[in-house]
Coordinates of C-alpha atoms and ligand atoms in Angstrom, one line a residue:
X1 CA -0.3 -15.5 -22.5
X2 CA 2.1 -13.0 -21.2
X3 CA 0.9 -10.2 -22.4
X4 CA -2.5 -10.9 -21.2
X5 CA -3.9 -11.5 -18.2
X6 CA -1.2 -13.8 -17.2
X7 CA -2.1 -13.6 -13.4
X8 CA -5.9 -13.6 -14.1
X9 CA -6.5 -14.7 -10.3
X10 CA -5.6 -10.9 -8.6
X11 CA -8.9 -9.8 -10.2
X12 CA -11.2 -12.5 -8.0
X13 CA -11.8 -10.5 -5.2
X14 CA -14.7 -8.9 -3.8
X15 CA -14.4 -4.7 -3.1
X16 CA -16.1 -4.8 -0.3
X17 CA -13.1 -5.6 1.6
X18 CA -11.9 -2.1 1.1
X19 CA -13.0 0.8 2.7
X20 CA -13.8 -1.7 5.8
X21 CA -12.4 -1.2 9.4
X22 CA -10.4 1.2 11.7
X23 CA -6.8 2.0 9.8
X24 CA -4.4 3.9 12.3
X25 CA -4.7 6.8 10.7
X26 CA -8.3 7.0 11.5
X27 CA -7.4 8.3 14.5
X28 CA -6.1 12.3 14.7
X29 CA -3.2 11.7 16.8
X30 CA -1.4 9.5 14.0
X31 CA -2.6 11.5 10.6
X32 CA -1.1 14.2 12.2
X33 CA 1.9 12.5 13.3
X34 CA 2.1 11.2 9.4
X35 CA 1.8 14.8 8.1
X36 CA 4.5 15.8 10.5
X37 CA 7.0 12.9 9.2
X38 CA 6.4 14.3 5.5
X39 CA 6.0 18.1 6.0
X40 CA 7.9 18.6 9.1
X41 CA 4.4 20.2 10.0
X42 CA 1.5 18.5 11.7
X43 CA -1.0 20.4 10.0
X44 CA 0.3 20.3 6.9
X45 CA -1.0 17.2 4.8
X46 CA 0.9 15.4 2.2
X47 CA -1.2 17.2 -0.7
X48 CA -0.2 20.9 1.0
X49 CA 3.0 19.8 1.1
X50 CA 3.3 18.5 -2.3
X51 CA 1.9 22.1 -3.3
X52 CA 4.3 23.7 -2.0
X53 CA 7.1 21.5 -3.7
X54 CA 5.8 21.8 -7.0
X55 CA 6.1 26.0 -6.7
X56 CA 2.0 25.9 -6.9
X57 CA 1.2 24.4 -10.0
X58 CA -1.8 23.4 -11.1
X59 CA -1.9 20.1 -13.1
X60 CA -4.3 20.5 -15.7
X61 CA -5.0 16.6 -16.1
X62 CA -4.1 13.5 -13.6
X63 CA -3.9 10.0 -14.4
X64 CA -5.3 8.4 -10.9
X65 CA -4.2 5.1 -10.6
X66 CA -6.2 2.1 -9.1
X67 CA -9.0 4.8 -7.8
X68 CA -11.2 3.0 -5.6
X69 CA -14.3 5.4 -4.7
X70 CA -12.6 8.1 -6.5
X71 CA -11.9 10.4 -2.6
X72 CA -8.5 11.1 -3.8
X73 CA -9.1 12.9 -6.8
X74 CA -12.1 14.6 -5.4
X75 CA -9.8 15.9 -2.8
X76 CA -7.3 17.3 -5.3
X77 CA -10.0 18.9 -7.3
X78 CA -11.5 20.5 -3.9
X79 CA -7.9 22.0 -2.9
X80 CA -7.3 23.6 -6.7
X81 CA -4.4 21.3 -7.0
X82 CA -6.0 19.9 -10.7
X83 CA -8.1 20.7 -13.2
X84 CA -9.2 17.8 -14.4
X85 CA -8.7 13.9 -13.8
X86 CA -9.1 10.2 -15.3
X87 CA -9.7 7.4 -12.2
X88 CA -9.1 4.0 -13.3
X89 CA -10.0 1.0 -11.6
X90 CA -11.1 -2.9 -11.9
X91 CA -13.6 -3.0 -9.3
X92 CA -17.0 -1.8 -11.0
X93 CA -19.0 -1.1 -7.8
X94 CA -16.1 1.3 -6.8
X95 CA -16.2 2.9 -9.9
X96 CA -19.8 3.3 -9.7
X97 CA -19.5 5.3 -6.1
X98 CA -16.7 7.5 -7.7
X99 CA -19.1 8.1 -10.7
X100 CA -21.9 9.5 -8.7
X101 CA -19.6 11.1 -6.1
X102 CA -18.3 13.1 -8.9
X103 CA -21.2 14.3 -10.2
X104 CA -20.6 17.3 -12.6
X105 CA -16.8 17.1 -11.6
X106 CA -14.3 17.3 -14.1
X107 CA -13.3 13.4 -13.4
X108 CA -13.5 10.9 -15.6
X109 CA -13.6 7.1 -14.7
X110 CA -12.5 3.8 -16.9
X111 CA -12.5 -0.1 -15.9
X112 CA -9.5 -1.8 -16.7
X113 CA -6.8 -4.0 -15.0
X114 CA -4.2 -1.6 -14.0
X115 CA -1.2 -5.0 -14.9
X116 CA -2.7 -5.1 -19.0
X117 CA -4.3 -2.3 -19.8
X118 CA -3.1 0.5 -21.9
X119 CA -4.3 4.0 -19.6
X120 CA -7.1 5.7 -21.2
X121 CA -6.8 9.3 -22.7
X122 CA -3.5 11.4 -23.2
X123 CA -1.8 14.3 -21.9
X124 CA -1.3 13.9 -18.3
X125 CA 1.3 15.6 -16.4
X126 CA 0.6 14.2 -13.2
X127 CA 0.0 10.5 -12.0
X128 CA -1.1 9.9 -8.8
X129 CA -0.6 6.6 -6.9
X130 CA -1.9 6.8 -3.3
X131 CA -2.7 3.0 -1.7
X132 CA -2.1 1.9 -5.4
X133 CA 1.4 0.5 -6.5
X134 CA 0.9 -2.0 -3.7
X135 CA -1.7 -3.8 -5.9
X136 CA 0.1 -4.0 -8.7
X137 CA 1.6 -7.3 -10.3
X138 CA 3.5 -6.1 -13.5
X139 CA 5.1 -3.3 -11.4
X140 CA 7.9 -3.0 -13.8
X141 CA 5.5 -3.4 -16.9
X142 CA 3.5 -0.6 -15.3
X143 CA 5.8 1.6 -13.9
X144 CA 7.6 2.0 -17.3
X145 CA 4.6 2.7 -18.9
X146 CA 4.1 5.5 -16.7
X147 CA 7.6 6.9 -17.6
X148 CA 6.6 6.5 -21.4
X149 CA 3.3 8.1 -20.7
X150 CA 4.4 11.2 -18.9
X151 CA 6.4 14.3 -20.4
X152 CA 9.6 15.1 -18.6
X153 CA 8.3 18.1 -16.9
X154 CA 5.4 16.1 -15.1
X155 CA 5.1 14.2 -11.9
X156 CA 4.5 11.4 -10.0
X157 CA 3.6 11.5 -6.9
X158 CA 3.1 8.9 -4.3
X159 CA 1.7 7.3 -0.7
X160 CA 1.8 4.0 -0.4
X161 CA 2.3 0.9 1.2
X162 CA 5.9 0.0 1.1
X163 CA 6.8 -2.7 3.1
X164 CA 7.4 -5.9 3.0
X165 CA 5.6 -8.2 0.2
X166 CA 2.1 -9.5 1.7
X167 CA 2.9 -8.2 5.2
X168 CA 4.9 -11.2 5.7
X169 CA 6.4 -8.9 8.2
X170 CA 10.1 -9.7 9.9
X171 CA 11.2 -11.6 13.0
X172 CA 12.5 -8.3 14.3
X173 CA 9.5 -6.1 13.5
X174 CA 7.0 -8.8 14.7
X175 CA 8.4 -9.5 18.1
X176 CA 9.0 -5.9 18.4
X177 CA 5.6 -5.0 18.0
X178 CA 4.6 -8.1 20.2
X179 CA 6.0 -6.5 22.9
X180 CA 4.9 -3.1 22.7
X181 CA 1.5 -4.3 22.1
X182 CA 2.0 -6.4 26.2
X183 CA 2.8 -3.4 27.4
X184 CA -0.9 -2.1 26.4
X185 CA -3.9 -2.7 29.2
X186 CA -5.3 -5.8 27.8
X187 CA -8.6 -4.5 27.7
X188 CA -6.9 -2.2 24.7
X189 CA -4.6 -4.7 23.6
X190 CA -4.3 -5.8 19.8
X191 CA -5.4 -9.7 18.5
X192 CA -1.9 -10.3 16.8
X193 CA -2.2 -12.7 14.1
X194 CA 0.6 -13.2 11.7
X195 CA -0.7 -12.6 8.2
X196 CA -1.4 -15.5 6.8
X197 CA -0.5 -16.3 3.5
X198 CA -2.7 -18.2 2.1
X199 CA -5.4 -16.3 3.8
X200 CA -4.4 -13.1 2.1
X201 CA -4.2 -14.7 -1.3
X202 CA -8.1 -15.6 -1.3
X203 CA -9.3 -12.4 0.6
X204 CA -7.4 -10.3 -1.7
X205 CA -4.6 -11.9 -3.9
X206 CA -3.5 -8.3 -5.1
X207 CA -2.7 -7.0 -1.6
X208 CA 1.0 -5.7 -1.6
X209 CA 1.7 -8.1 -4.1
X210 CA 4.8 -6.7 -5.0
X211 CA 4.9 -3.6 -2.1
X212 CA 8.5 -4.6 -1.8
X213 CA 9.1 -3.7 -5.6
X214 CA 7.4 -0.2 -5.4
X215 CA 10.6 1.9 -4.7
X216 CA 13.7 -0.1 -6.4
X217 CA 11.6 -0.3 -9.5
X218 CA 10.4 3.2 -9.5
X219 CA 13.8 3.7 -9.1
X220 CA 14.5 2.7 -12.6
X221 CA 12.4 5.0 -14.6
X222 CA 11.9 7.7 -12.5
X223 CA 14.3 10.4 -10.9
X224 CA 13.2 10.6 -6.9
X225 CA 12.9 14.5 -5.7
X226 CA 11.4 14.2 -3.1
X227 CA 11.2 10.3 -0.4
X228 CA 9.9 10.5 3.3
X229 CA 9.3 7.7 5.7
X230 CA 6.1 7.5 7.2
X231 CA 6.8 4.3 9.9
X232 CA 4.1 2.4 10.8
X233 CA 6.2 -0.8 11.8
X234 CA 4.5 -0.7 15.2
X235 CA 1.8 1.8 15.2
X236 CA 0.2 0.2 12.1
X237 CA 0.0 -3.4 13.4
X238 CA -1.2 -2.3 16.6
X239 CA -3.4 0.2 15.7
X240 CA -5.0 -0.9 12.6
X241 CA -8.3 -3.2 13.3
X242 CA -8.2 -3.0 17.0
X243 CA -11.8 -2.4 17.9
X244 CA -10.6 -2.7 21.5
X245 CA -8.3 0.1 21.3
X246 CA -11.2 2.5 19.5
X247 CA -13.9 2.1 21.8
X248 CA -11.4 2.7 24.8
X249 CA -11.7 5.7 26.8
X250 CA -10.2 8.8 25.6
X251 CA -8.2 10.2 28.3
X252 CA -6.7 5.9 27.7
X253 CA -6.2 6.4 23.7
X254 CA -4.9 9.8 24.1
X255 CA -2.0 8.4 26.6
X256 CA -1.4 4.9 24.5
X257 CA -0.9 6.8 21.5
X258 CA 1.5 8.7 22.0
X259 CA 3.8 5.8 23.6
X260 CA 2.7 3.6 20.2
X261 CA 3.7 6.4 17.8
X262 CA 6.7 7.2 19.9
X263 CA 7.7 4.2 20.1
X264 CA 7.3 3.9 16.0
X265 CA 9.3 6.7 15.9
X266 CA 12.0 4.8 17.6
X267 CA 12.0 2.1 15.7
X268 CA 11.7 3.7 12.1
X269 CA 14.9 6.3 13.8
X270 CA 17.1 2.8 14.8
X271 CA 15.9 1.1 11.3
X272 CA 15.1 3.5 8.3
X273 CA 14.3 0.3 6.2
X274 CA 11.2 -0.8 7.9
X275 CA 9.0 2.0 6.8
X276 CA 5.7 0.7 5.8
X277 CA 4.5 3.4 4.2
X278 CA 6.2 6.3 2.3
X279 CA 6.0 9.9 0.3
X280 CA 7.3 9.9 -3.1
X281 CA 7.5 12.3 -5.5
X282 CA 9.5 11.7 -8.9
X283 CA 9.9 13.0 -12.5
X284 CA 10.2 10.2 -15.5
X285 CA 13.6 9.4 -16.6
X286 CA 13.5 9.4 -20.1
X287 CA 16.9 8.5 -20.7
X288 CA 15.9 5.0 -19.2
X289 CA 13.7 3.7 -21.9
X290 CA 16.6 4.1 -24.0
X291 CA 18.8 1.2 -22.3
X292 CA 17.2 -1.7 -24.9
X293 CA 19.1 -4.4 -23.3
X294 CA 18.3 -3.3 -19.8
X295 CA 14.8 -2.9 -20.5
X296 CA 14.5 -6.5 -22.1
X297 CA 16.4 -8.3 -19.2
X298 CA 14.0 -6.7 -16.6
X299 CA 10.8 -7.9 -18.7
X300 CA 12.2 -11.5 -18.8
X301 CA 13.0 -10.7 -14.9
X302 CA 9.6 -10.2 -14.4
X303 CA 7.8 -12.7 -16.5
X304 CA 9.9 -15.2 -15.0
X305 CA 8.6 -14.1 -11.5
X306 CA 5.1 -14.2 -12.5
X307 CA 5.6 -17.8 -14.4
X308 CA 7.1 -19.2 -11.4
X309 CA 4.8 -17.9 -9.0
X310 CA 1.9 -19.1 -11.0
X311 CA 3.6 -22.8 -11.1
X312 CA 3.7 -22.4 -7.2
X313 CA 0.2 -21.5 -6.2
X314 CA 0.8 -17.7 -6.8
X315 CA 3.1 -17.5 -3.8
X316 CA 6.2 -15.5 -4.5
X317 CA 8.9 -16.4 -2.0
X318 CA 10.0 -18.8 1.2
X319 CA 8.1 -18.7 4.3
X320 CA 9.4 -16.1 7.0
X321 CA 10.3 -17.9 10.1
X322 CA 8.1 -16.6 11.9
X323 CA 5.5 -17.7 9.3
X324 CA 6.6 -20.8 9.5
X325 CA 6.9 -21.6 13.5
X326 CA 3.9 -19.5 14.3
X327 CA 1.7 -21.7 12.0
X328 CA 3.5 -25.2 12.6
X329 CA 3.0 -24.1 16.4
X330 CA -1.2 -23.0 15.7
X331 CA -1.5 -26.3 13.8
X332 CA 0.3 -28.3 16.6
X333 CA -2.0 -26.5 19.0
X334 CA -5.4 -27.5 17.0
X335 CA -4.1 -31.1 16.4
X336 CA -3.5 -31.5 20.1
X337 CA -6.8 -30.0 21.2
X338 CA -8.7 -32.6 18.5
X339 CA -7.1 -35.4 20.1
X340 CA -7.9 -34.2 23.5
X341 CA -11.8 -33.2 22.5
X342 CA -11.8 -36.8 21.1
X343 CA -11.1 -38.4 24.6
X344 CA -13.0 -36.2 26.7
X345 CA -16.0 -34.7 24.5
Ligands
SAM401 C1 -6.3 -0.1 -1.2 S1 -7.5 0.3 -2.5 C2 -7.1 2.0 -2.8 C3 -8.2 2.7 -3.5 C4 -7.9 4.2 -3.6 N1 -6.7 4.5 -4.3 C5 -8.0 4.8 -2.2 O1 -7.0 5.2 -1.7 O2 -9.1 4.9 -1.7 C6 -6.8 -0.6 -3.9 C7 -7.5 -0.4 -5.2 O3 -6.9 -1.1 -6.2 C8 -7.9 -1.7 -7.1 N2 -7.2 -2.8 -7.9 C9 -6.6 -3.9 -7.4 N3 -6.1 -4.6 -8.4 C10 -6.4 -3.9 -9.6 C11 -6.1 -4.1 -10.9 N4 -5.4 -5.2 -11.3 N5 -6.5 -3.2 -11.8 C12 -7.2 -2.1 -11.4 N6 -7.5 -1.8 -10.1 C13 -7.1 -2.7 -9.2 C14 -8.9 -2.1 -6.1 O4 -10.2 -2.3 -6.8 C15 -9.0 -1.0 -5.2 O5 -9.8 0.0 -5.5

């Protein structure tokens, strides 16, 4: 059971809720804000920055995890960074896209489950995780597969949802961006609804199912070169599927923006932890696959995580606090209004 699908239910979900929606880095003003916290340099993506890094090599094959429409690869190909690249992915009608995006391309495409499957092919010397990791169940499963699969010379590079496990986001960070998000015009104001759990788990069980894990268990097979902090404790939740900020007038956005992102840079500055989404790039450890004992105590870590959250509804951990007023307080609120629709219909 373990070794096979064990969490079956991350693969029911439909594809289509990717690729949907305004994400904050839709707009200029934050992607360049985001190139700036990696490369120092606003005009500088991650991908340039991760060029120069590397000395300008050029990888002659990628392993490109959880691919989605396959833009990622295509990118690397346009900018000479690869030579070649294997996509993998469960969702067939993304696959599909990628497949005739690619065209003539030297990029390759496989359906698997990312938590089971052995990868495809050989002789990578590059991995690529960008918006990946964050679906991943079997992180430590996976992750040390990578480490086995890539030489010691080769990379991993990363950029990714990091924070906390299905945005269950903290008191702190939550009331923080509450009131930042007041200070807005309402007309541009966000809807601030406090992911709901159970919610997430039937739109899309695999989102940031174990986003918390991502970095400590990288940590374990991997040596980190290279780790920068892109925020997005406030600027994301206020940013990201706000229609009503979008269609606002520019001269509006232009001035908003900058007191969102400046106040996200203020926040990640008084608390490096809360970064939501990060830069990574790290060489296997080989020496790690070595420890047996260690190796066998964090398999039997992680099964017993899975086990336990498939005995409780495939929820991992104790409501936040927040979670848990916010909701007692929205269901108070509905059983209240019943009783007064009741009397006065
Ligand atoms: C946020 S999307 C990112 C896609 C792509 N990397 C991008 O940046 O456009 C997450 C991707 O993970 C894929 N995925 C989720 N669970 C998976 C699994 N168990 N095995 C393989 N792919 C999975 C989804 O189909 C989706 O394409």
């Amino acid at each position: 059971m373990e070794g096979q699908n064990a969490n079956a239910h991350v693969l029911e979900y439909d594809p289509g809720v990717y690729y949907q929606g305004r994400y904050w880095n839709d707009y200029d003003y934050v992607a360049r804000e985001m190139n700036r916290r990696i490369s120092g340099d606003p005009d500088m993506p991650w991908t340039e920055h991760f060029r120069r890094t590397v000395g300008g090599r050029v990888f002659r094959k990628a392993l490109i995890l959880n691919c989605g429409n396959g833009w990622v690869e295509r990118d690397l190909l346009q900018r000479g960074l690869i030579a070649e690249a294997v996509g993998v992915d469960y969702a067939e009608p993304l696959l599909q896209q990628a497949r005739a995006a690619a065209g003539d391309l030297p990029l390759r495409y496989y359906r698997l489950d990312t938590n089971t499957a052995a990868f495809p092919e050989s002789d990578y010397d590059l991995v690529v995780n960008f918006a990946a990791a964050h679906h991943i169940t079997y992180i430590d499963r996976v992750f040390r597969k990578l480490a086995e699969l890539l030489p010691e010379d080769s990379y991993f590079v990363n950029y990714d949802y990091v924070g906390p496990h299905r945005n269950q986001y903290s008191t702190k960070q939550w009331l923080a961006a509450l009131a930042l998000n007041a200070r807005l015009p309402a007309h541009m104001r966000q809807v601030m609804r406090y992911p709901h759990l159970l919610t997430m788990k039937l739109t899309d069980p695999s989102e940031a199912v174990h986003s918390e894990l991502v970095i400590p268990v990288m940590k374990r097979y991997f040596h980190i070169l290279d780790h920068k902090h892109m925020g997005g404790a406030l600027g994301y939740l206020l940013l990201t599927h706000n229609d009503q900020f979008w269609n606002a007038k520019p001269e509006e956005q232009a001035h908003w923006l900058k007191v969102i992102m400046d106040a996200d840079a203020d926040y990640l500055r008084r608390h490096p932890g809360s970064s939501m989404f990060d830069y990574i790039l790290a060489q296997p450890d080989k020496r790690s696959l070595e420890r047996t004992a260690q190796l066998e105590a964090w398999t039997r870590e992680e099964e017993s995580r899975e086990a336990a959250a498939r005995r409780n509804n495939g929820l991992y951990y104790r409501q936040t606090l927040y979670a848990v007023v916010f909701y007692r307080f929205m269901s108070a609120g509905s059983s209240i209004k019943r009783r007064l629709l009741r009397r006065n219909p």
